[in-house]
Tab-separated table of C-alpha atoms in Angstrom:
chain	number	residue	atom	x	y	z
A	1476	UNK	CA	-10.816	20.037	-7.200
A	1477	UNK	CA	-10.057	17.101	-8.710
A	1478	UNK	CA	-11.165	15.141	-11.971
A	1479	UNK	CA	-11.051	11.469	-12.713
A	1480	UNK	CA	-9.520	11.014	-16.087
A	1481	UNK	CA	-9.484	7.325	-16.715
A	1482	UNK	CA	-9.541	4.330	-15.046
A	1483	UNK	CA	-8.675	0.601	-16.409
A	1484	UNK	CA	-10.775	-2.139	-17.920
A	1485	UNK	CA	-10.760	-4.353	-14.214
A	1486	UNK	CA	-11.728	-1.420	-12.532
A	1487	UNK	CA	-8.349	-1.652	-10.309
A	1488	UNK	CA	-6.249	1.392	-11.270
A	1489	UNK	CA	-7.825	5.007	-11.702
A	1490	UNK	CA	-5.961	8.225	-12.625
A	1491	UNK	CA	-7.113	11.914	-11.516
A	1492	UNK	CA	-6.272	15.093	-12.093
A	1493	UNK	CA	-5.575	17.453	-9.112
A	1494	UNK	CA	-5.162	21.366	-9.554
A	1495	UNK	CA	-1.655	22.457	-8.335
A	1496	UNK	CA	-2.096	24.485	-5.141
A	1497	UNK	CA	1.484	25.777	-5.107
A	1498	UNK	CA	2.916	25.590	-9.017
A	1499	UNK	CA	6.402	26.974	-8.984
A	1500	UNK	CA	6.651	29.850	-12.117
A	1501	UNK	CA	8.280	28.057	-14.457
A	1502	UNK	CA	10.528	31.704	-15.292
A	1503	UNK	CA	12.274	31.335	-11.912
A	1504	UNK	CA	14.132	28.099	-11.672
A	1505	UNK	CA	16.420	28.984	-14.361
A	1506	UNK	CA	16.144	26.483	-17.122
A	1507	UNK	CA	14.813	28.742	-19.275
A	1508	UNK	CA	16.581	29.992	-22.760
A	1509	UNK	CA	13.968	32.537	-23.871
A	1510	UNK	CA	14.193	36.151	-23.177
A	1511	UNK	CA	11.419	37.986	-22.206
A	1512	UNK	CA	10.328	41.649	-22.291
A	1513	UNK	CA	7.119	42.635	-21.064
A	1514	UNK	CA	5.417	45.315	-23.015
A	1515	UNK	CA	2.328	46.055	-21.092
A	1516	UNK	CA	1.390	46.047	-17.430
A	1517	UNK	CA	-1.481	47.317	-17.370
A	1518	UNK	CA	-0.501	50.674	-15.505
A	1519	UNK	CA	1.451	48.202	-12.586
A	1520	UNK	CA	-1.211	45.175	-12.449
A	1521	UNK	CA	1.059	43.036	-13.644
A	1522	UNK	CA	4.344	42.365	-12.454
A	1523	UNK	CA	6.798	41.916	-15.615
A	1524	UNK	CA	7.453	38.442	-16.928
A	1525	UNK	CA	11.606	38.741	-16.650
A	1526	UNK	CA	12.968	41.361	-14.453
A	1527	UNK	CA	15.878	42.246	-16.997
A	1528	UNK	CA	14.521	41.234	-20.291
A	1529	UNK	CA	17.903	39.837	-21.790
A	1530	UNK	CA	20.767	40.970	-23.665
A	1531	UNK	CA	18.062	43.298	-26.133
A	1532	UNK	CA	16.135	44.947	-23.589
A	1533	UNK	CA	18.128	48.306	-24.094
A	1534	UNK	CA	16.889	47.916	-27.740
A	1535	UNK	CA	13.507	47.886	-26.736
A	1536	UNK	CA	13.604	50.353	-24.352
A	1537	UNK	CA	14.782	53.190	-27.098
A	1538	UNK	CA	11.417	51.635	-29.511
A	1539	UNK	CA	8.522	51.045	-26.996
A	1540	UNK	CA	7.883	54.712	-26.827
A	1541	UNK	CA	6.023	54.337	-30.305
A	1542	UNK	CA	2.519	52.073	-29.254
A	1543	UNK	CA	2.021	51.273	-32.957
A	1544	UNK	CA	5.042	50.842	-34.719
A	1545	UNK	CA	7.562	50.145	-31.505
A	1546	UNK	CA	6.449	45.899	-31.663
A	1547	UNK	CA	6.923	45.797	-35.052
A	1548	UNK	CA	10.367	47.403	-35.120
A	1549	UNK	CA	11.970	45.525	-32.652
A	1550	UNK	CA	11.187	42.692	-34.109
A	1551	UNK	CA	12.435	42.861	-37.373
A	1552	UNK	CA	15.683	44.551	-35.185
A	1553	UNK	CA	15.919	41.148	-33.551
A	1554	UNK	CA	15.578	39.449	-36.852
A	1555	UNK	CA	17.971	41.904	-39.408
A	1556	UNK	CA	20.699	42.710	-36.799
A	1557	UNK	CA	20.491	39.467	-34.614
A	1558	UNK	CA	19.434	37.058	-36.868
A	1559	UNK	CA	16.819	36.256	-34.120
A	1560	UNK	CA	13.255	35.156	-33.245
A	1561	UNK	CA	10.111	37.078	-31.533
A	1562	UNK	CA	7.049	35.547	-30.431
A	1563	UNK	CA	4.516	37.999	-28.866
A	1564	UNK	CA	2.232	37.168	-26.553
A	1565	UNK	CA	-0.806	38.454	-25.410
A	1566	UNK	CA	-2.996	36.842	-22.974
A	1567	UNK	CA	-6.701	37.696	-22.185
A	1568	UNK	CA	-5.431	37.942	-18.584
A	1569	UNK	CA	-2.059	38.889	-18.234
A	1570	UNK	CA	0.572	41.166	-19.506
A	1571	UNK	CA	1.563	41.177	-22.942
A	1572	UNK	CA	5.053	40.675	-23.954
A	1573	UNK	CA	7.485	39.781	-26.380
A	1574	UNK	CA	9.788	36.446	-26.148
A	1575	UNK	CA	12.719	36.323	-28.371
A	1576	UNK	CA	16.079	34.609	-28.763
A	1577	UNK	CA	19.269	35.862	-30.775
A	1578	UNK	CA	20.715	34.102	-33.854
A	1579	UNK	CA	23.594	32.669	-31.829
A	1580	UNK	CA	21.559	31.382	-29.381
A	1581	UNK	CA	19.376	29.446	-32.091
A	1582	UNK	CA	22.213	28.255	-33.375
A	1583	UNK	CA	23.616	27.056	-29.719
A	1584	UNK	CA	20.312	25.512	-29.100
A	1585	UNK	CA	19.757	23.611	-32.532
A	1586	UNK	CA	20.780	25.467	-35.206
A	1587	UNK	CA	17.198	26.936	-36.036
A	1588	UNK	CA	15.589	23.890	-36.819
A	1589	UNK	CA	13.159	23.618	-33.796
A	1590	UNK	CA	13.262	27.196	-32.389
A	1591	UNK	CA	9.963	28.385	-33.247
A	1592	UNK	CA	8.389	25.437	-31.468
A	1593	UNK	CA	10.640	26.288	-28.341
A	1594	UNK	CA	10.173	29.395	-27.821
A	1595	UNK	CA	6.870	29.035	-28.123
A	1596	UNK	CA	6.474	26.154	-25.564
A	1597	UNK	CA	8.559	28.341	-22.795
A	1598	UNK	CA	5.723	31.235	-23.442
A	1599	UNK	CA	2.738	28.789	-23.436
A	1600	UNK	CA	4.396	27.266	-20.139
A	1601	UNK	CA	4.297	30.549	-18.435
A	1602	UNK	CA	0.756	31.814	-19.329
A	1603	UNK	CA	-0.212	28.053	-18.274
A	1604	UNK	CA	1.342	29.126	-14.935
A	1605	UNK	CA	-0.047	32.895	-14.546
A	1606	UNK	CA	-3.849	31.688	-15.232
A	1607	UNK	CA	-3.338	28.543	-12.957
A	1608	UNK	CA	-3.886	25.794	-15.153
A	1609	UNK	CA	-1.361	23.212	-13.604
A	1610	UNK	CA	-2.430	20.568	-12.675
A	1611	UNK	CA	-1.026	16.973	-10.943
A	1612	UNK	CA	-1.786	12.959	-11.466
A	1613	UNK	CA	-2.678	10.627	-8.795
A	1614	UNK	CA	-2.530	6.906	-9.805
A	1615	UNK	CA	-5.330	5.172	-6.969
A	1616	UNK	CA	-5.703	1.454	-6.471
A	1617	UNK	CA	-9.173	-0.175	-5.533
A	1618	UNK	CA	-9.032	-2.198	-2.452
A	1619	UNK	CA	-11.354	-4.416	-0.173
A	1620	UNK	CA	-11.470	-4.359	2.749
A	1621	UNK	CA	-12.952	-6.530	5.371
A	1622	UNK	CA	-12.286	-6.415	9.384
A	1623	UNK	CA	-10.549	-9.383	10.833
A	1624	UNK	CA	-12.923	-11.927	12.706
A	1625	UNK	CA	-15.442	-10.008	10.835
A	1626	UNK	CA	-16.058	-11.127	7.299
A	1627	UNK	CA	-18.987	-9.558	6.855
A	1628	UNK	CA	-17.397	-6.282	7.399
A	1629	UNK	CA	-15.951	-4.907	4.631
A	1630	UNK	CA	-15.377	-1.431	2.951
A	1631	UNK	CA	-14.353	-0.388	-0.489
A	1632	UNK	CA	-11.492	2.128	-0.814
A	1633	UNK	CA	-9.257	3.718	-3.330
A	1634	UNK	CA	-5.651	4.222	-1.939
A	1635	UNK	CA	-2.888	6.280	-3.282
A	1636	UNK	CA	0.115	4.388	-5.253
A	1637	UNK	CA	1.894	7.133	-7.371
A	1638	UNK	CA	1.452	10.566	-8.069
A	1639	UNK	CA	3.246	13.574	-10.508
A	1640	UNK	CA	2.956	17.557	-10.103
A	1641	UNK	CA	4.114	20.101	-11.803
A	1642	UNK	CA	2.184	20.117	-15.463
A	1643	UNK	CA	1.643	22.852	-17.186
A	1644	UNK	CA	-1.697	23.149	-19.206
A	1645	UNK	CA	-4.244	21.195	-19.090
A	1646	UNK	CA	-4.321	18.885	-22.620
A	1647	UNK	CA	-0.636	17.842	-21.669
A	1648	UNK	CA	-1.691	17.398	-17.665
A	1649	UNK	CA	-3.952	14.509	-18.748
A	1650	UNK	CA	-2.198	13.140	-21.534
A	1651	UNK	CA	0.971	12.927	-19.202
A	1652	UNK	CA	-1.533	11.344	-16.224
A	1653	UNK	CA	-2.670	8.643	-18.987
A	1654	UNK	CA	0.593	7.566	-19.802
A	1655	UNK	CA	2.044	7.127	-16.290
A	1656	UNK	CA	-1.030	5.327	-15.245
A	1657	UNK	CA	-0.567	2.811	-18.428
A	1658	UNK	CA	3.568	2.694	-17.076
A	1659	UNK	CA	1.894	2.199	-13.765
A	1660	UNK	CA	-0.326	-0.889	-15.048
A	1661	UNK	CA	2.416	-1.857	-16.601
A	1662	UNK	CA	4.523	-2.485	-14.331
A	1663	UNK	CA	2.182	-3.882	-11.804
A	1664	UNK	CA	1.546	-6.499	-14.087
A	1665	UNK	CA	5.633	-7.040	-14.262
A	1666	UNK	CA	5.719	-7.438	-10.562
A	1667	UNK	CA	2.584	-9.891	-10.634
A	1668	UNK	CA	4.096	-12.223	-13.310
């Protein structure tokens, strides 16, 4: 499946968006600074988001006994004895969890200014990933084409010049795709002049 997103005003450059077949979960190559616990499973249909749940997850283990207080004491735990964050999350689809950090690592990270907002991009990058909404760019070019010793021959084609993978959610799939295929005018015109 693929859409086209935007092409230029001479008609010579297009950009489309292509569904990522094989996205890689964005929890397993490691660059990741939240924790994550996963609260709900739905009796095993869901495998957890983090397999330990960080440096709190004995913490939550003693409070997720209690279904309607257990959320809400952890975290204000995380917040009065860690001086942390929680985020929860809970997807239509999907297990629901809880993503925190510690005060120390806020502070590591950038001293609490920003934290909120990272936190919750790791968590909206993941449930991007687990409904399958990433996506990939590919920059085409229009080209004629006409046989040799044949002019009257010819065939209209678009051909492949750059292409991106790995984005996760849609809005910033095709906002990324518009900007690389501006670059990618951009430049053309660089190497033309």
């Amino acid at each position: 499946m693929s859409h086209i997103i935007a092409t230029t005003e001479d008609d010579r450059f297009r950009v489309r968006l292509v569904r990522d077949e094989a996205p890689a979960n964005p929890r397993e190559h490691g660059s990741g600074r939240v924790h994550v616990l996963t609260i709900d499973t739905h009796l095993g249909r869901y495998l957890p988001v983090d397999a330990d749940g960080g440096p709190l997850a004995a913490a939550w283990d003693r409070l997720k006994w209690d279904r309607w207080k257990g959320v809400e004491t952890f975290i204000r735990y995380v917040s009065i004895m860690h001086g942390g964050i929680v985020l929860e999350s809970a997807p239509q689809s999907g297990p629901r969890s809880l993503w925190y950090m510690t005060g120390d690592e806020i502070l590591a990270l950038d001293a609490g200014l920003l934290t909120e907002g990272y936190v919750e991009a790791e968590m909206e990058e993941y449930e991007a990933w687990a409904e399958g909404d990433v996506w990939g760019y590919v920059i085409e070019e229009y080209a004629d084409w006409t046989r040799d010793g044949r002019p009257d021959e010819s065939m209209t084609t678009w051909g492949e010049v750059d292409s991106g993978f790995d984005l996760y959610g849609g809005p910033w799939a095709r906002a990324c795709a518009r900007e690389a295929l501006a670059h990618h005018v951009a430049r053309s015109a660089c190497r033309a002049a």
